[in-house]
Amino acid sequence: MSEILTGFLPAGGQGGRLRPHTDNVPKPLLLMGSADKQLIDVPLTIMGECDNTFVSTHYQAELLGSKLRDYRNVTLLHEGRPLGNAGAFVEHYNLLAGLDKDGDTVIIPSDPVCR
């Protein structure tokens, strides 16, 4: 069996430090400067090399789910409550580890600040 590369993006936060910008949109969906790209487009493009990518979310999950339809092999996972980056990974660890015990997992925050 060939090695599987899995991507994981924690994206469940409320973006409290960026209020009021995040009152109606989750932080990963904010636009980057004057570009037509949203913050989550950067890690999702990188994750395009992965066999499967999972995005864990809590805050305004339906908006993020709509965005993910633009990408192949991406699955939305729901957090029961906001858990932070590490907590989201721990919550979904059994699913991720069960895909391929010898495979690798790449974890990238869903809202990197790029310049």
PDB file of N, CA, C and O in Angstrom, residues 38-85:
ATOM      1  N   GLN A  38      -9.311  34.413  -0.046  1.00  0.00           N
ATOM      2  CA  GLN A  38      -9.596  34.415   1.379  1.00  0.00           C
ATOM      3  C   GLN A  38      -8.436  33.754   2.109  1.00  0.00           C
ATOM      4  O   GLN A  38      -7.656  32.999   1.511  1.00  0.00           O
ATOM      5  N   LEU A  39      -8.304  34.015   3.401  1.00  0.00           N
ATOM      6  CA  LEU A  39      -7.184  33.486   4.166  1.00  0.00           C
ATOM      7  C   LEU A  39      -7.021  31.981   4.002  1.00  0.00           C
ATOM      8  O   LEU A  39      -5.914  31.478   3.871  1.00  0.00           O
ATOM      9  N   ILE A  40      -8.114  31.234   3.995  1.00  0.00           N
ATOM     10  CA  ILE A  40      -8.023  29.772   3.930  1.00  0.00           C
ATOM     11  C   ILE A  40      -7.566  29.258   2.569  1.00  0.00           C
ATOM     12  O   ILE A  40      -7.151  28.105   2.450  1.00  0.00           O
ATOM     13  N   ASP A  41      -7.603  30.106   1.541  1.00  0.00           N
ATOM     14  CA  ASP A  41      -7.161  29.663   0.214  1.00  0.00           C
ATOM     15  C   ASP A  41      -5.685  29.268   0.208  1.00  0.00           C
ATOM     16  O   ASP A  41      -5.291  28.363  -0.524  1.00  0.00           O
ATOM     17  N   VAL A  42      -4.858  29.924   1.002  1.00  0.00           N
ATOM     18  CA  VAL A  42      -3.422  29.630   1.007  1.00  0.00           C
ATOM     19  C   VAL A  42      -3.165  28.209   1.505  1.00  0.00           C
ATOM     20  O   VAL A  42      -2.561  27.406   0.795  1.00  0.00           O
ATOM     21  N   PRO A  43      -3.601  27.849   2.717  1.00  0.00           N
ATOM     22  CA  PRO A  43      -3.332  26.470   3.156  1.00  0.00           C
ATOM     23  C   PRO A  43      -4.074  25.423   2.328  1.00  0.00           C
ATOM     24  O   PRO A  43      -3.554  24.324   2.117  1.00  0.00           O
ATOM     25  N   LEU A  44      -5.257  25.729   1.828  1.00  0.00           N
ATOM     26  CA  LEU A  44      -5.970  24.746   1.004  1.00  0.00           C
ATOM     27  C   LEU A  44      -5.249  24.493  -0.308  1.00  0.00           C
ATOM     28  O   LEU A  44      -5.251  23.374  -0.816  1.00  0.00           O
ATOM     29  N   THR A  45      -4.602  25.508  -0.853  1.00  0.00           N
ATOM     30  CA  THR A  45      -3.813  25.314  -2.069  1.00  0.00           C
ATOM     31  C   THR A  45      -2.614  24.422  -1.781  1.00  0.00           C
ATOM     32  O   THR A  45      -2.312  23.506  -2.548  1.00  0.00           O
ATOM     33  N   ILE A  46      -1.953  24.663  -0.671  1.00  0.00           N
ATOM     34  CA  ILE A  46      -0.833  23.810  -0.263  1.00  0.00           C
ATOM     35  C   ILE A  46      -1.317  22.379  -0.048  1.00  0.00           C
ATOM     36  O   ILE A  46      -0.681  21.423  -0.467  1.00  0.00           O
ATOM     37  N   MET A  47      -2.465  22.237   0.580  1.00  0.00           N
ATOM     38  CA  MET A  47      -3.015  20.914   0.883  1.00  0.00           C
ATOM     39  C   MET A  47      -3.511  20.194  -0.365  1.00  0.00           C
ATOM     40  O   MET A  47      -3.874  19.029  -0.301  1.00  0.00           O
ATOM     41  N   GLY A  48      -3.513  20.850  -1.503  1.00  0.00           N
ATOM     42  CA  GLY A  48      -3.923  20.213  -2.748  1.00  0.00           C
ATOM     43  C   GLY A  48      -3.067  19.007  -3.097  1.00  0.00           C
ATOM     44  O   GLY A  48      -3.476  18.149  -3.873  1.00  0.00           O
ATOM     45  N   GLU A  49      -1.881  18.917  -2.513  1.00  0.00           N
ATOM     46  CA  GLU A  49      -0.996  17.778  -2.726  1.00  0.00           C
ATOM     47  C   GLU A  49      -1.378  16.582  -1.855  1.00  0.00           C
ATOM     48  O   GLU A  49      -0.871  15.486  -2.039  1.00  0.00           O
ATOM     49  N   CYS A  50      -2.257  16.795  -0.881  1.00  0.00           N
ATOM     50  CA  CYS A  50      -2.657  15.729   0.042  1.00  0.00           C
ATOM     51  C   CYS A  50      -3.709  14.820  -0.596  1.00  0.00           C
ATOM     52  O   CYS A  50      -4.500  15.263  -1.427  1.00  0.00           O
ATOM     53  N   ASP A  51      -3.709  13.565  -0.175  1.00  0.00           N
ATOM     54  CA  ASP A  51      -4.734  12.631  -0.636  1.00  0.00           C
ATOM     55  C   ASP A  51      -6.102  12.993  -0.075  1.00  0.00           C
ATOM     56  O   ASP A  51      -7.116  12.868  -0.749  1.00  0.00           O
ATOM     57  N   ASN A  52      -6.128  13.420   1.179  1.00  0.00           N
ATOM     58  CA  ASN A  52      -7.344  13.843   1.860  1.00  0.00           C
ATOM     59  C   ASN A  52      -7.000  15.032   2.734  1.00  0.00           C
ATOM     60  O   ASN A  52      -5.948  15.049   3.366  1.00  0.00           O
ATOM     61  N   THR A  53      -7.898  15.997   2.779  1.00  0.00           N
ATOM     62  CA  THR A  53      -7.723  17.147   3.668  1.00  0.00           C
ATOM     63  C   THR A  53      -8.972  17.289   4.509  1.00  0.00           C
ATOM     64  O   THR A  53     -10.092  17.201   3.997  1.00  0.00           O
ATOM     65  N   PHE A  54      -8.772  17.518   5.793  1.00  0.00           N
ATOM     66  CA  PHE A  54      -9.872  17.694   6.728  1.00  0.00           C
ATOM     67  C   PHE A  54      -9.776  19.071   7.358  1.00  0.00           C
ATOM     68  O   PHE A  54      -8.696  19.496   7.780  1.00  0.00           O
ATOM     69  N   VAL A  55     -10.910  19.774   7.396  1.00  0.00           N
ATOM     70  CA  VAL A  55     -10.982  21.089   8.005  1.00  0.00           C
ATOM     71  C   VAL A  55     -11.927  20.972   9.192  1.00  0.00           C
ATOM     72  O   VAL A  55     -13.093  20.610   9.038  1.00  0.00           O
ATOM     73  N   SER A  56     -11.409  21.274  10.378  1.00  0.00           N
ATOM     74  CA  SER A  56     -12.205  21.190  11.595  1.00  0.00           C
ATOM     75  C   SER A  56     -12.723  22.569  11.949  1.00  0.00           C
ATOM     76  O   SER A  56     -11.958  23.529  12.029  1.00  0.00           O
ATOM     77  N   THR A  57     -14.018  22.676  12.173  1.00  0.00           N
ATOM     78  CA  THR A  57     -14.605  23.989  12.435  1.00  0.00           C
ATOM     79  C   THR A  57     -15.709  23.920  13.474  1.00  0.00           C
ATOM     80  O   THR A  57     -16.258  22.870  13.757  1.00  0.00           O
ATOM     81  N   HIS A  58     -16.014  25.070  13.998  1.00  0.00           N
ATOM     82  CA  HIS A  58     -17.122  25.216  14.948  1.00  0.00           C
ATOM     83  C   HIS A  58     -17.911  26.485  14.618  1.00  0.00           C
ATOM     84  O   HIS A  58     -19.090  26.437  14.351  1.00  0.00           O
ATOM     85  N   TYR A  59     -17.238  27.609  14.585  1.00  0.00           N
ATOM     86  CA  TYR A  59     -17.879  28.912  14.390  1.00  0.00           C
ATOM     87  C   TYR A  59     -18.309  29.101  12.938  1.00  0.00           C
ATOM     88  O   TYR A  59     -17.491  29.013  12.031  1.00  0.00           O
ATOM     89  N   GLN A  60     -19.579  29.338  12.722  1.00  0.00           N
ATOM     90  CA  GLN A  60     -20.163  29.585  11.403  1.00  0.00           C
ATOM     91  C   GLN A  60     -19.734  28.516  10.386  1.00  0.00           C
ATOM     92  O   GLN A  60     -19.299  28.806   9.274  1.00  0.00           O
ATOM     93  N   ALA A  61     -19.911  27.280  10.803  1.00  0.00           N
ATOM     94  CA  ALA A  61     -19.476  26.129   9.994  1.00  0.00           C
ATOM     95  C   ALA A  61     -20.135  26.086   8.622  1.00  0.00           C
ATOM     96  O   ALA A  61     -19.512  25.665   7.649  1.00  0.00           O
ATOM     97  N   GLU A  62     -21.371  26.519   8.525  1.00  0.00           N
ATOM     98  CA  GLU A  62     -22.061  26.440   7.235  1.00  0.00           C
ATOM     99  C   GLU A  62     -21.413  27.327   6.180  1.00  0.00           C
ATOM    100  O   GLU A  62     -21.342  26.966   5.011  1.00  0.00           O
ATOM    101  N   LEU A  63     -20.905  28.486   6.578  1.00  0.00           N
ATOM    102  CA  LEU A  63     -20.211  29.361   5.620  1.00  0.00           C
ATOM    103  C   LEU A  63     -18.911  28.727   5.151  1.00  0.00           C
ATOM    104  O   LEU A  63     -18.585  28.747   3.962  1.00  0.00           O
ATOM    105  N   LEU A  64     -18.179  28.156   6.069  1.00  0.00           N
ATOM    106  CA  LEU A  64     -16.931  27.503   5.708  1.00  0.00           C
ATOM    107  C   LEU A  64     -17.190  26.278   4.839  1.00  0.00           C
ATOM    108  O   LEU A  64     -16.484  26.033   3.871  1.00  0.00           O
ATOM    109  N   GLY A  65     -18.240  25.535   5.145  1.00  0.00           N
ATOM    110  CA  GLY A  65     -18.599  24.371   4.340  1.00  0.00           C
ATOM    111  C   GLY A  65     -18.899  24.743   2.900  1.00  0.00           C
ATOM    112  O   GLY A  65     -18.519  24.023   1.968  1.00  0.00           O
ATOM    113  N   SER A  66     -19.553  25.864   2.690  1.00  0.00           N
ATOM    114  CA  SER A  66     -19.843  26.329   1.329  1.00  0.00           C
ATOM    115  C   SER A  66     -18.557  26.620   0.568  1.00  0.00           C
ATOM    116  O   SER A  66     -18.434  26.299  -0.612  1.00  0.00           O
ATOM    117  N   LYS A  67     -17.585  27.201   1.225  1.00  0.00           N
ATOM    118  CA  LYS A  67     -16.304  27.519   0.600  1.00  0.00           C
ATOM    119  C   LYS A  67     -15.548  26.247   0.215  1.00  0.00           C
ATOM    120  O   LYS A  67     -14.927  26.177  -0.849  1.00  0.00           O
ATOM    121  N   LEU A  68     -15.623  25.226   1.058  1.00  0.00           N
ATOM    122  CA  LEU A  68     -14.842  24.016   0.827  1.00  0.00           C
ATOM    123  C   LEU A  68     -15.289  23.247  -0.403  1.00  0.00           C
ATOM    124  O   LEU A  68     -14.537  22.430  -0.927  1.00  0.00           O
ATOM    125  N   ARG A  69     -16.477  23.508  -0.893  1.00  0.00           N
ATOM    126  CA  ARG A  69     -16.947  22.829  -2.109  1.00  0.00           C
ATOM    127  C   ARG A  69     -16.097  23.168  -3.325  1.00  0.00           C
ATOM    128  O   ARG A  69     -16.108  22.458  -4.316  1.00  0.00           O
ATOM    129  N   ASP A  70     -15.318  24.258  -3.227  1.00  0.00           N
ATOM    130  CA  ASP A  70     -14.450  24.676  -4.329  1.00  0.00           C
ATOM    131  C   ASP A  70     -13.191  23.815  -4.439  1.00  0.00           C
ATOM    132  O   ASP A  70     -12.451  23.934  -5.404  1.00  0.00           O
ATOM    133  N   TYR A  71     -12.947  22.979  -3.445  1.00  0.00           N
ATOM    134  CA  TYR A  71     -11.706  22.200  -3.387  1.00  0.00           C
ATOM    135  C   TYR A  71     -12.001  20.709  -3.417  1.00  0.00           C
ATOM    136  O   TYR A  71     -12.974  20.249  -2.842  1.00  0.00           O
ATOM    137  N   ARG A  72     -11.103  19.931  -4.051  1.00  0.00           N
ATOM    138  CA  ARG A  72     -11.290  18.490  -4.129  1.00  0.00           C
ATOM    139  C   ARG A  72     -10.684  17.815  -2.900  1.00  0.00           C
ATOM    140  O   ARG A  72      -9.723  18.305  -2.327  1.00  0.00           O
ATOM    141  N   ASN A  73     -11.248  16.671  -2.549  1.00  0.00           N
ATOM    142  CA  ASN A  73     -10.751  15.847  -1.443  1.00  0.00           C
ATOM    143  C   ASN A  73     -10.697  16.585  -0.109  1.00  0.00           C
ATOM    144  O   ASN A  73      -9.798  16.344   0.700  1.00  0.00           O
ATOM    145  N   VAL A  74     -11.626  17.503   0.113  1.00  0.00           N
ATOM    146  CA  VAL A  74     -11.677  18.238   1.378  1.00  0.00           C
ATOM    147  C   VAL A  74     -12.973  17.876   2.094  1.00  0.00           C
ATOM    148  O   VAL A  74     -14.054  17.914   1.509  1.00  0.00           O
ATOM    149  N   THR A  75     -12.837  17.530   3.374  1.00  0.00           N
ATOM    150  CA  THR A  75     -13.980  17.135   4.195  1.00  0.00           C
ATOM    151  C   THR A  75     -14.070  18.058   5.405  1.00  0.00           C
ATOM    152  O   THR A  75     -13.060  18.313   6.067  1.00  0.00           O
ATOM    153  N   LEU A  76     -15.264  18.521   5.699  1.00  0.00           N
ATOM    154  CA  LEU A  76     -15.504  19.376   6.856  1.00  0.00           C
ATOM    155  C   LEU A  76     -15.792  18.497   8.068  1.00  0.00           C
ATOM    156  O   LEU A  76     -16.630  17.599   8.017  1.00  0.00           O
ATOM    157  N   LEU A  77     -15.101  18.767   9.159  1.00  0.00           N
ATOM    158  CA  LEU A  77     -15.341  18.094  10.431  1.00  0.00           C
ATOM    159  C   LEU A  77     -15.874  19.121  11.418  1.00  0.00           C
ATOM    160  O   LEU A  77     -15.426  20.265  11.431  1.00  0.00           O
ATOM    161  N   HIS A  78     -16.811  18.713  12.258  1.00  0.00           N
ATOM    162  CA  HIS A  78     -17.408  19.638  13.228  1.00  0.00           C
ATOM    163  C   HIS A  78     -16.867  19.387  14.626  1.00  0.00           C
ATOM    164  O   HIS A  78     -16.766  18.247  15.057  1.00  0.00           O
ATOM    165  N   GLU A  79     -16.526  20.470  15.300  1.00  0.00           N
ATOM    166  CA  GLU A  79     -16.137  20.407  16.701  1.00  0.00           C
ATOM    167  C   GLU A  79     -17.390  20.635  17.538  1.00  0.00           C
ATOM    168  O   GLU A  79     -18.187  21.510  17.216  1.00  0.00           O
ATOM    169  N   GLY A  80     -17.549  19.884  18.597  1.00  0.00           N
ATOM    170  CA  GLY A  80     -18.708  20.064  19.472  1.00  0.00           C
ATOM    171  C   GLY A  80     -18.701  21.410  20.174  1.00  0.00           C
ATOM    172  O   GLY A  80     -19.734  21.975  20.487  1.00  0.00           O
ATOM    173  N   ARG A  81     -17.509  21.931  20.401  1.00  0.00           N
ATOM    174  CA  ARG A  81     -17.310  23.249  21.008  1.00  0.00           C
ATOM    175  C   ARG A  81     -15.956  23.746  20.532  1.00  0.00           C
ATOM    176  O   ARG A  81     -15.134  22.954  20.079  1.00  0.00           O
ATOM    177  N   PRO A  82     -15.687  25.046  20.613  1.00  0.00           N
ATOM    178  CA  PRO A  82     -14.386  25.544  20.172  1.00  0.00           C
ATOM    179  C   PRO A  82     -13.260  24.910  20.997  1.00  0.00           C
ATOM    180  O   PRO A  82     -13.311  24.915  22.221  1.00  0.00           O
ATOM    181  N   LEU A  83     -12.266  24.351  20.329  1.00  0.00           N
ATOM    182  CA  LEU A  83     -11.218  23.602  21.014  1.00  0.00           C
ATOM    183  C   LEU A  83      -9.817  24.159  20.817  1.00  0.00           C
ATOM    184  O   LEU A  83      -8.883  23.691  21.444  1.00  0.00           O
ATOM    185  N   GLY A  84      -9.637  25.088  19.928  1.00  0.00           N
ATOM    186  CA  GLY A  84      -8.292  25.553  19.611  1.00  0.00           C
ATOM    187  C   GLY A  84      -7.623  24.585  18.642  1.00  0.00           C
ATOM    188  O   GLY A  84      -8.137  23.503  18.367  1.00  0.00           O
ATOM    189  N   ASN A  85      -6.456  24.955  18.145  1.00  0.00           N
ATOM    190  CA  ASN A  85      -5.787  24.148  17.131  1.00  0.00           C
ATOM    191  C   ASN A  85      -5.453  22.748  17.620  1.00  0.00           C
ATOM    192  O   ASN A  85      -5.773  21.755  16.968  1.00  0.00           O
TER     193      ASN A  85
END
